[in-house]
Coordinates of C-alpha atoms in Angstrom, one line a residue:
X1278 CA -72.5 -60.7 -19.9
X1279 CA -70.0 -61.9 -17.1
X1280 CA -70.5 -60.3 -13.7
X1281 CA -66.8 -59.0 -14.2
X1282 CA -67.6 -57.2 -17.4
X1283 CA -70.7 -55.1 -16.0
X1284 CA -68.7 -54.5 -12.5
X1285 CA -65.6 -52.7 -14.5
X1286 CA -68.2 -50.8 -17.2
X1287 CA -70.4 -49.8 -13.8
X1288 CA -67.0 -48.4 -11.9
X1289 CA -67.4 -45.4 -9.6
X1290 CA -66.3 -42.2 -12.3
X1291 CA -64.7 -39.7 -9.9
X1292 CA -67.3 -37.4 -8.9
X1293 CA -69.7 -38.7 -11.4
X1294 CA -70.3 -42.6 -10.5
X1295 CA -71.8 -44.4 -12.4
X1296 CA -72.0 -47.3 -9.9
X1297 CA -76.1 -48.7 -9.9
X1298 CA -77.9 -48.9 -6.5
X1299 CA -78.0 -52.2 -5.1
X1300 CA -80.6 -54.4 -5.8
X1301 CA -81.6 -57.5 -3.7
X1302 CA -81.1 -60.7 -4.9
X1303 CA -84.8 -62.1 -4.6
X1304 CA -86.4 -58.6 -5.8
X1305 CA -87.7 -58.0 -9.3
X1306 CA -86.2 -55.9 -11.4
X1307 CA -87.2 -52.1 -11.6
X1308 CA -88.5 -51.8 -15.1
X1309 CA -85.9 -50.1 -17.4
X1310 CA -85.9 -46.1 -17.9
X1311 CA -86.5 -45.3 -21.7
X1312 CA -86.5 -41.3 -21.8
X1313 CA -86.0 -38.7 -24.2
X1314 CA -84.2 -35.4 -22.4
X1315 CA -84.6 -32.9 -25.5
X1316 CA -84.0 -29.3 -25.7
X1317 CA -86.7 -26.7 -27.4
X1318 CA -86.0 -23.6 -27.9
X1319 CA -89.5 -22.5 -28.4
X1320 CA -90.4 -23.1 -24.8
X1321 CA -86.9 -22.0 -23.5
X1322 CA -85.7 -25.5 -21.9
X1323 CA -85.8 -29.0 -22.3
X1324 CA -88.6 -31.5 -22.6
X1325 CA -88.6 -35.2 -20.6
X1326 CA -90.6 -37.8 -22.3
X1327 CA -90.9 -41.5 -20.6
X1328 CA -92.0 -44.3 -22.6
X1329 CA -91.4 -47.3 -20.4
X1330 CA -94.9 -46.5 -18.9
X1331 CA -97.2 -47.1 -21.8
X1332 CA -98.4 -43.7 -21.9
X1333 CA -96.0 -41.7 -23.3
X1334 CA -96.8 -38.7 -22.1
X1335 CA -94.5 -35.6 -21.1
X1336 CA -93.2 -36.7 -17.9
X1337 CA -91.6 -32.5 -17.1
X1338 CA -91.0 -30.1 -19.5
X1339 CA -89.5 -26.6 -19.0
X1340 CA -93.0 -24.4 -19.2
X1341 CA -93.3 -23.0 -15.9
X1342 CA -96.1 -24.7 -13.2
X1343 CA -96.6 -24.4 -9.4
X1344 CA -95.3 -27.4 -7.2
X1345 CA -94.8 -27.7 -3.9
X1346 CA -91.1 -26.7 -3.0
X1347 CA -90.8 -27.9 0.8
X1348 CA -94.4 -27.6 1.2
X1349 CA -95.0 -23.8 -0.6
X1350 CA -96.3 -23.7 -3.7
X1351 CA -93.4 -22.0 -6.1
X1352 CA -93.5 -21.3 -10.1
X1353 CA -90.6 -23.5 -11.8
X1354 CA -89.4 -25.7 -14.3
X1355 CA -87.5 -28.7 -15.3
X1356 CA -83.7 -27.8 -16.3
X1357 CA -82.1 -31.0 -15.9
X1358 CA -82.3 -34.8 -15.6
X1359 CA -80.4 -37.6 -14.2
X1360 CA -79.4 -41.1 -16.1
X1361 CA -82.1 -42.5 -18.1
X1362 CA -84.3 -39.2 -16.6
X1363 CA -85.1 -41.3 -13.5
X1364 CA -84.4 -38.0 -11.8
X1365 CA -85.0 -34.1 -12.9
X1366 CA -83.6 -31.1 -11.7
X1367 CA -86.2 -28.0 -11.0
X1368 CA -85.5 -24.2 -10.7
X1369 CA -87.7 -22.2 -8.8
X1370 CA -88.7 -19.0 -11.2
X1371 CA -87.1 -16.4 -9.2
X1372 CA -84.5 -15.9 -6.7
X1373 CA -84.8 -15.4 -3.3
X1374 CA -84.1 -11.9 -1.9
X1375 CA -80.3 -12.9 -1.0
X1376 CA -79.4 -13.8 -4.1
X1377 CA -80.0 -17.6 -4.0
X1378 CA -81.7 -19.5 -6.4
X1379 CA -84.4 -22.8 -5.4
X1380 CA -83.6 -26.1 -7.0
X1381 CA -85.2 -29.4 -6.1
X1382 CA -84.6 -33.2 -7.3
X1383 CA -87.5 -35.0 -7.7
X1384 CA -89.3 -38.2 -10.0
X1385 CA -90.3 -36.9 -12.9
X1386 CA -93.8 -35.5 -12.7
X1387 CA -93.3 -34.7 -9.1
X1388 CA -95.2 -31.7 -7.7
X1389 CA -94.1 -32.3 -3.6
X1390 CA -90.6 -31.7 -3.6
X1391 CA -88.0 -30.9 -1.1
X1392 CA -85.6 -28.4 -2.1
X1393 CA -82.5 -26.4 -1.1
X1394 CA -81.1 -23.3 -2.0
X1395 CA -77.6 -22.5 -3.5
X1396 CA -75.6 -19.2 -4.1
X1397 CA -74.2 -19.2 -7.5
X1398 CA -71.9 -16.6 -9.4
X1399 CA -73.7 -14.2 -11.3
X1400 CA -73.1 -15.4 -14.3
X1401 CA -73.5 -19.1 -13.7
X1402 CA -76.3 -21.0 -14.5
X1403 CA -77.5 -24.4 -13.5
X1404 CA -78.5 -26.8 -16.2
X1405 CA -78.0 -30.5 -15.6
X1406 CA -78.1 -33.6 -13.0
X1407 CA -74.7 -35.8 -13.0
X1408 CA -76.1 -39.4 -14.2
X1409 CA -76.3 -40.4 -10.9
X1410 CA -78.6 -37.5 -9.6
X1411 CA -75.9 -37.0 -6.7
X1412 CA -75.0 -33.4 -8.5
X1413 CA -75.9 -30.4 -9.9
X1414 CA -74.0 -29.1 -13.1
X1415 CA -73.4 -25.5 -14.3
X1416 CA -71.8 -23.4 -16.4
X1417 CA -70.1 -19.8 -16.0
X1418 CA -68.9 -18.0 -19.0
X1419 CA -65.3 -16.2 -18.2
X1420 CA -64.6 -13.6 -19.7
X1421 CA -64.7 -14.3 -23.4
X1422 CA -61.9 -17.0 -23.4
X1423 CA -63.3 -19.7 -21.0
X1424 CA -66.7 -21.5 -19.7
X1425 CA -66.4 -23.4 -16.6
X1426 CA -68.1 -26.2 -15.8
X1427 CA -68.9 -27.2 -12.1
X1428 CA -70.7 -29.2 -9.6
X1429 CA -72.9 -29.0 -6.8
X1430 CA -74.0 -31.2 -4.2
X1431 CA -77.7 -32.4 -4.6
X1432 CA -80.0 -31.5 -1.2
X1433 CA -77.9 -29.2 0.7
X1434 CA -76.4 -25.7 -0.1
X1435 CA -72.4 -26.2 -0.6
X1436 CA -69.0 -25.3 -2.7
X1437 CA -68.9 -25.2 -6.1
X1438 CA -66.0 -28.4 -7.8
X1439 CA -65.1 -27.2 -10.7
X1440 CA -65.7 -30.3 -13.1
X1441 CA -63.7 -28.8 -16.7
X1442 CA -62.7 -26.0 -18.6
X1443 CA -63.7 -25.2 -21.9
X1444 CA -61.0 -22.6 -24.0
X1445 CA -63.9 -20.8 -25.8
X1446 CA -67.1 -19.2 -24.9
X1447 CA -69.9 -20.7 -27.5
X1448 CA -72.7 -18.0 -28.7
X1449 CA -74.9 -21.0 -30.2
X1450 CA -75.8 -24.3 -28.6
X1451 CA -74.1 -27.5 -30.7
X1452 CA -76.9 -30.3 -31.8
X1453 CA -77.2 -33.0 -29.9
X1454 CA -74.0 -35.1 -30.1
X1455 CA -73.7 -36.8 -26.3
X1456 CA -76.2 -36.8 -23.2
X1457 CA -77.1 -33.2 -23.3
X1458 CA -76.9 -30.3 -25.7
X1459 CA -77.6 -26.2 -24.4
X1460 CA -80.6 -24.5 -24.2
X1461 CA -82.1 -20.9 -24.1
X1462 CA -82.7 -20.5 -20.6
X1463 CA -85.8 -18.3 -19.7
X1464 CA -85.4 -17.5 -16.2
X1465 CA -82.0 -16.0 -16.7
X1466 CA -82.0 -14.9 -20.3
X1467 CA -78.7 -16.8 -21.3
X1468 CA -78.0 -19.5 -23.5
X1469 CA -76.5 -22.7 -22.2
X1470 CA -74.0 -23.8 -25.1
X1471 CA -72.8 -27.0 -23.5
X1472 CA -72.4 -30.2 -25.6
X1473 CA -71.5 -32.6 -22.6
X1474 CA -70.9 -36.5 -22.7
X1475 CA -70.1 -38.0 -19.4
X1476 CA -67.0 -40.9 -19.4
X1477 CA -65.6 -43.5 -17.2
X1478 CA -62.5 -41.2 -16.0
X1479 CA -63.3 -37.4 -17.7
X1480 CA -66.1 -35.4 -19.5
X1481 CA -66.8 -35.3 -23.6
X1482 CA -67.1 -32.3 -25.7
X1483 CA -66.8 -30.7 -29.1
X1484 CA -64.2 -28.0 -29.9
X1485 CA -64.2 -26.6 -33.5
X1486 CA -66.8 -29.2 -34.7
X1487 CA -64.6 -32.3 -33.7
X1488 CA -64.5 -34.0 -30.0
X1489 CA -62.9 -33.5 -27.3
X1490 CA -62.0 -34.7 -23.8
X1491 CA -60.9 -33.4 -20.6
X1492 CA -59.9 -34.8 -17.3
X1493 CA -62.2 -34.5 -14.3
X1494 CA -60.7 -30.6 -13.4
X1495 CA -58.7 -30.1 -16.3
X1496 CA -59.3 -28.2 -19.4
X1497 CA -60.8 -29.6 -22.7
X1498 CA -58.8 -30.2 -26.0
X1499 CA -58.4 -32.5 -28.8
X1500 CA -59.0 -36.3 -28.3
X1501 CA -55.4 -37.2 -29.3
X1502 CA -54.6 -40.8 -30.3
X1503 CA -51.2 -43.0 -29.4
X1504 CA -50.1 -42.8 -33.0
X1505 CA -50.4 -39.1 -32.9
X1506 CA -53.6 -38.4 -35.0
X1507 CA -56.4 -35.9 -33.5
X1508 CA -59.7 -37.6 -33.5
X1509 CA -62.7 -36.4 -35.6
X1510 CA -65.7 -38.5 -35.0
X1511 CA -66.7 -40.0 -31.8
X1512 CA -69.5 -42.2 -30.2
X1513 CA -69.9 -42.7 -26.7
X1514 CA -71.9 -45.4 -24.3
X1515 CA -73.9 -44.5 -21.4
X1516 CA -72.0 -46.2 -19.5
X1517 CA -68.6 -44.0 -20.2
X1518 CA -66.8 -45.9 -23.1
X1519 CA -66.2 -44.2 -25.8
X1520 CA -65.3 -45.1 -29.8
X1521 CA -63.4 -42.5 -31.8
X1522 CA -62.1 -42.4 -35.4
X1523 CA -58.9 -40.1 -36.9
X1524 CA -58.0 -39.8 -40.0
X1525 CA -56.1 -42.7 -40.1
X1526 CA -57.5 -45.2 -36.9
X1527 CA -60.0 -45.9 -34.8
X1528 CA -59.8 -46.6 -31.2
X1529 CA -62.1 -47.8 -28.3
X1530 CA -61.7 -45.3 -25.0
X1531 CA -62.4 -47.5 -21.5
X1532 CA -61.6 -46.2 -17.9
X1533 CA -58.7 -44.5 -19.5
X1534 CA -57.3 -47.2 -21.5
X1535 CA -57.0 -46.1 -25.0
X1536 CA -57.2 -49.3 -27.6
X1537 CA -56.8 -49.7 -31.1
X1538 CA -59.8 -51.1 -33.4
X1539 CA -59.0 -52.9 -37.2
X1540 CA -60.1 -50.5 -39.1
X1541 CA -61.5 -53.3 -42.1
X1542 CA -64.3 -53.5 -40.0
X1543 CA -65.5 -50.0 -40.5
X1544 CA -66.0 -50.4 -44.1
X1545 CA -64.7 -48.7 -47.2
X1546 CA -65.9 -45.5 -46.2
X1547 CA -64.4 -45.1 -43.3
X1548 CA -67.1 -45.0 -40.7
X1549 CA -69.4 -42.8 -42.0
X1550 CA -72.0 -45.0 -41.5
X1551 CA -71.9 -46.9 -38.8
X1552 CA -71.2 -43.5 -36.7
X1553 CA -74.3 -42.0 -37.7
X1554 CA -74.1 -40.7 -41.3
X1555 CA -76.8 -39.0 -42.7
X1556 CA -78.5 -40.5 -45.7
X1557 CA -81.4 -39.8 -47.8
X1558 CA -81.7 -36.0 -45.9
X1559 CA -82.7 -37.8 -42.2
X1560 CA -80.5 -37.5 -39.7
X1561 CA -79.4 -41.0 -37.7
X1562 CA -77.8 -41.9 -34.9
X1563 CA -75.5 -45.0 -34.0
X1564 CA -75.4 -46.5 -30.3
X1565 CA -72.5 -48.0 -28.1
X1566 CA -73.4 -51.3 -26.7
X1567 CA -73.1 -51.0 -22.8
X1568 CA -69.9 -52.9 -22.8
X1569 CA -68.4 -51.0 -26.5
X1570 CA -67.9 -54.0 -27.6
X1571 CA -71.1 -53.3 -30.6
X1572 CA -72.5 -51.0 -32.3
X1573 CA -75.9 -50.5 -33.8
X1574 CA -76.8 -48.2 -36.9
X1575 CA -79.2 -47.9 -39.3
X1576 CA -78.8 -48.5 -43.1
X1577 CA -81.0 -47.0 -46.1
X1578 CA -83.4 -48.9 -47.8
X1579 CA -82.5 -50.5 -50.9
X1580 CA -85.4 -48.5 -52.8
X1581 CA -87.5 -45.9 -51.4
X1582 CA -90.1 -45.8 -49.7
X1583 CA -89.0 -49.2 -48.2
X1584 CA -87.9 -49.6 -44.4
X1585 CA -84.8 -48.8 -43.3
X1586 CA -82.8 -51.8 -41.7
X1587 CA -80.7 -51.7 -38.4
X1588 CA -77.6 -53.1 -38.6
X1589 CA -75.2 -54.7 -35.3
X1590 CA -71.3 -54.3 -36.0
X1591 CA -69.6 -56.6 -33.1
X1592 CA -66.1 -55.2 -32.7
X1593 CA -64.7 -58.4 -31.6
X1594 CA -64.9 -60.2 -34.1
X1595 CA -65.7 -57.3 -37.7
X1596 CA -68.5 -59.1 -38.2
X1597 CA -72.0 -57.1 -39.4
X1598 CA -75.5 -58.2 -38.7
X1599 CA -78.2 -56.7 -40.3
X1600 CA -82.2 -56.5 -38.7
X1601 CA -85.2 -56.2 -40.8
X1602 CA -87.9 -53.4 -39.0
X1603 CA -91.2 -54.1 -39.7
X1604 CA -93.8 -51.4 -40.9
X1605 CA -95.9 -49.7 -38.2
X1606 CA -99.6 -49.5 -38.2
X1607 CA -100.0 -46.5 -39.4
X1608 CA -100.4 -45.4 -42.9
X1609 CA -98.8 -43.5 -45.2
X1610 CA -97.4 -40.5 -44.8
X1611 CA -97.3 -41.2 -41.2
X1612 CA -95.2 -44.2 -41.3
X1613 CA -92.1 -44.5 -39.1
X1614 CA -89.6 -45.5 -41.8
X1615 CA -86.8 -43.3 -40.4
X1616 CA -84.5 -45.4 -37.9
X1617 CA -84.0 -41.8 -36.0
X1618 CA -82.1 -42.7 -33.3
X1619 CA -81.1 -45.8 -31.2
X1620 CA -80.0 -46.9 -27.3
X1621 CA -78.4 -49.9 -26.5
X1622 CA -80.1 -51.6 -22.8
X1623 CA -78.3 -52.1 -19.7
X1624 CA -79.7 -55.3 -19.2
X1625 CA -79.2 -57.8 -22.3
X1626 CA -78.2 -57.8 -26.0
X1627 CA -81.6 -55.4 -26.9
X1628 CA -81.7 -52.1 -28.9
X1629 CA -83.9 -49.8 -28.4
X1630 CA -85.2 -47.7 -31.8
X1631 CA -86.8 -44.5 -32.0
X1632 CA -88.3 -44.0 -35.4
X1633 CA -90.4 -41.7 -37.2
X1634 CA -91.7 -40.6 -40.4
X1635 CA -90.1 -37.6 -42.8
X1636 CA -90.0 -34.1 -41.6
X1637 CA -92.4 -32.1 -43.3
X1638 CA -92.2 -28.5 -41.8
X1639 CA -92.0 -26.9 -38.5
X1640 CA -95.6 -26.4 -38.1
X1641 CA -96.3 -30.4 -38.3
X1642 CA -95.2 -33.3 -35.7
X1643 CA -93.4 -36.4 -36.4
X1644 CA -95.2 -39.1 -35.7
X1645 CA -92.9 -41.5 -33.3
X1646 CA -92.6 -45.0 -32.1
X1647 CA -90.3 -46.7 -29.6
X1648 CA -89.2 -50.4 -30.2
X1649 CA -86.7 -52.7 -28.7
X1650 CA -84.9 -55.3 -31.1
X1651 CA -83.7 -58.3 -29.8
X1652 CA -80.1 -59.1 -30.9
X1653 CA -80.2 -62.9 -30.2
X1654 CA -83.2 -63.8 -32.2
X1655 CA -84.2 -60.0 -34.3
X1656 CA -87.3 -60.4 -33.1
X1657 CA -89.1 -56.4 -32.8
X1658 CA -91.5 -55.4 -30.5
X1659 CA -93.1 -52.1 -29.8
X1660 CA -92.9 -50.6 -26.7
X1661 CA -94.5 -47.1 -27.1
X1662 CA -97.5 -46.8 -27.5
X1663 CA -98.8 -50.2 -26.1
X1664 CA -101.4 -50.5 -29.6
X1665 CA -98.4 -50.5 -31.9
X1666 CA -99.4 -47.2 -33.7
X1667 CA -97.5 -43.8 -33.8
X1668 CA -98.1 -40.5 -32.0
X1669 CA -97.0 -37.1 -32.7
X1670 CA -93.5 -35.2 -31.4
X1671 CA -93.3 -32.0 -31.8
X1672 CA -89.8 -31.3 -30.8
X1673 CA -88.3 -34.4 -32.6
X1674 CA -87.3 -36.3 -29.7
X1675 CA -84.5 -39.2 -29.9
X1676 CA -82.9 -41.4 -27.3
X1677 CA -79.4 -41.6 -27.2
X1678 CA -77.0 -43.6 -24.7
X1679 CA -78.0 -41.4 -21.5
X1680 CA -81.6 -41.5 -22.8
X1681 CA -81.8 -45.6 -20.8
X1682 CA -81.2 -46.7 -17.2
X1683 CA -81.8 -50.2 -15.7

């Protein structure tokens, strides 16, 4: 990738940069964030997995646990997370006599924290970090017409920016369809029903089941299209770009530039696969390349209970490039054959899978792996767990686009 390229994808995003921290020139490179930010309601919150540290493990999750919040020990919980989860967001349990609630920014596992306090309306809630940690995110349901979004300055007590403005106030959260979906939130009894994608030059949401977009301060509607058509399917990179279908086009979204896409290359049925159709009763999810210049999806098996494939469409040139996945170690009926979900990296032409074995009830966990696929040669390797095996989820995690930071 041309140093041009990743400098325009990486520009500043308003409020919400997207710009990465400067590296120098002789230093290695930071190993690259591979997270899973999932919501649950059965614990009230959202669960942070890591898997680019061979373990695995929960890195935060939203039960409650004492750390150290500027040196006193303080019940709270995780409630947000940055880019590729290199950063969470904690809430202190309770609020302080005046009426201001305790929120700290720490790595994730931190238990020494320094945190701030911040006054919010009384019927806003706190919920995310921007991508680049620098903010705090909230919602406020208005009467029963509007939700505001809004954002606050990480570290220090300050004014609210009011980042959107949804026309409708949501009872239920919407499934995962960007880089967060709302949660039951325990410490304040409300549900967060936000379905929020972050772009280049404005924020990403649904309205009446089809996307939408909004200007950084404006209100949300429908993504409309320069032949007139109202999209209704959308994907959307970590790095902003964004590819949308309408009944009639497709189009690619970049720092506000709005360009059409032959719509040959989508095949006959229209995108359905290749933006994340379900098949076989799995759900699966497709990834932007960095640059939205591919995508990657998965494709059934040609008889069950064979692998799924993973296949690269390169919208420069139509063409589609399909990726054997090898079986996991472990057997049957724990093997990984589901291509869950997928992330594309920062870094080079890599995909990274999630995959996992059927869903069999409520009361049993899917068994997960994490591997990266290497575009240029297809070779697979496992990254999570380090002995090439599965281990159970219980919430179903996935990665999506936000889910991966260099």
């Amino acid at each position: 990738m041309a140093v041009s390229a990743f400098t325009r994808v990486c520009a500043p995003v308003l409020a919400l940069s997207l710009l990465l921290p400067a590296t120098p020139a002789a230093a290695a490179p930071a190993p690259e964030s591979i997270a899973s930010f999932q919501g649950s309601d059965e614990i009230g919150g959202h669960e942070l997995h890591r898997y680019d540290n061979g373990a695995g493990t929960v890195a935060d999750s939203a039960y409650p646990k004492p750390r150290q919040f500027n040196g006193v020990s303080t019940e709270s919980r995780l409630i947000g997370a940055s880019l590729g989860g290199r950063q969470s967001l904690f809430q202190a349990m309770t609020a302080n006599p005046d009426g201001t609630l305790s929120l700290a920014v720490g790595a994730p596992g931190g238990t020494e924290l320094r945190s701030w306090n911040q006054r919010f309306a009384t019927a806003e809630t706190p919920f995310d970090l921007t991508p680049d940690a620098r903010g705090v995110v909230t919602t406020e349901p208005v009467g029963e017409t509007e939700t505001v979004l809004r954002r606050y300055p990480v570290g220090r007590a300050g004014a609210g920016v009011v980042l959107a403005r949804l026309p409708e106030v949501r009872r239920y959260p919407d499934g995962v369809g960007f880089q967060y979906s709302g949660n039951y939130n325990r410490l304040t009894g409300r549900h967060v029903n936000i379905n929020l994608g972050y772009g280049q030059d404005r924020l990403y949401t649904s309205l009446g089941g089809r996307p939408a977009w909004a200007r950084y301060g404006g209100a949300f509607g429908p993504i409309v299209t320069p032949d007139g058509a109202t999209a209704d399917r959308i994907l959307l990179s970590a790095s902003g770009i964004a590819v949308v279908r309408t009944p009639k086009s497709f189009w690619r979204i970049s720092a506000g530039r709005v360009e059409p896409l032959a719509a040959g290359m989508f095949g006959a049925d229209r995108g359905e696969r290749v933006l994340g159709e379900n098949f076989n009763g799995n759900d699966h999810r497709s990834a932007l390349s960095i640059t939205g210049d591919k995508i990657a999806y998965a494709v059934p098996p040609p008889t069950l209970p064979d692998f799924e494939s993973l296949v690269v469409l390169d919208l420069r040139t139509g063409t589609h490039s399909r990726y054997a996945l090898p079986p996991n170690a472990m057997t049957f009926p724990f093997i990984p054959w589901i291509l869950g979900s997928t992330a594309w990296s920062w870094r080079d032409d890599s995909v990274y899978l999630m995959r996992h074995n059927q869903w069999l009830s409520p009361h049993q966990p899917r068994m997960l792996t994490v591997q990266a696929l290497k575009i240029a040669d297809g070779s697979v390797r496992t990254l999570w767990p380090a002995d090439g095996r599965s281990v159970p989820g219980w919430q179903g995690p996935r990665i999506l686009g936000a889910d991966v930071h260099p």
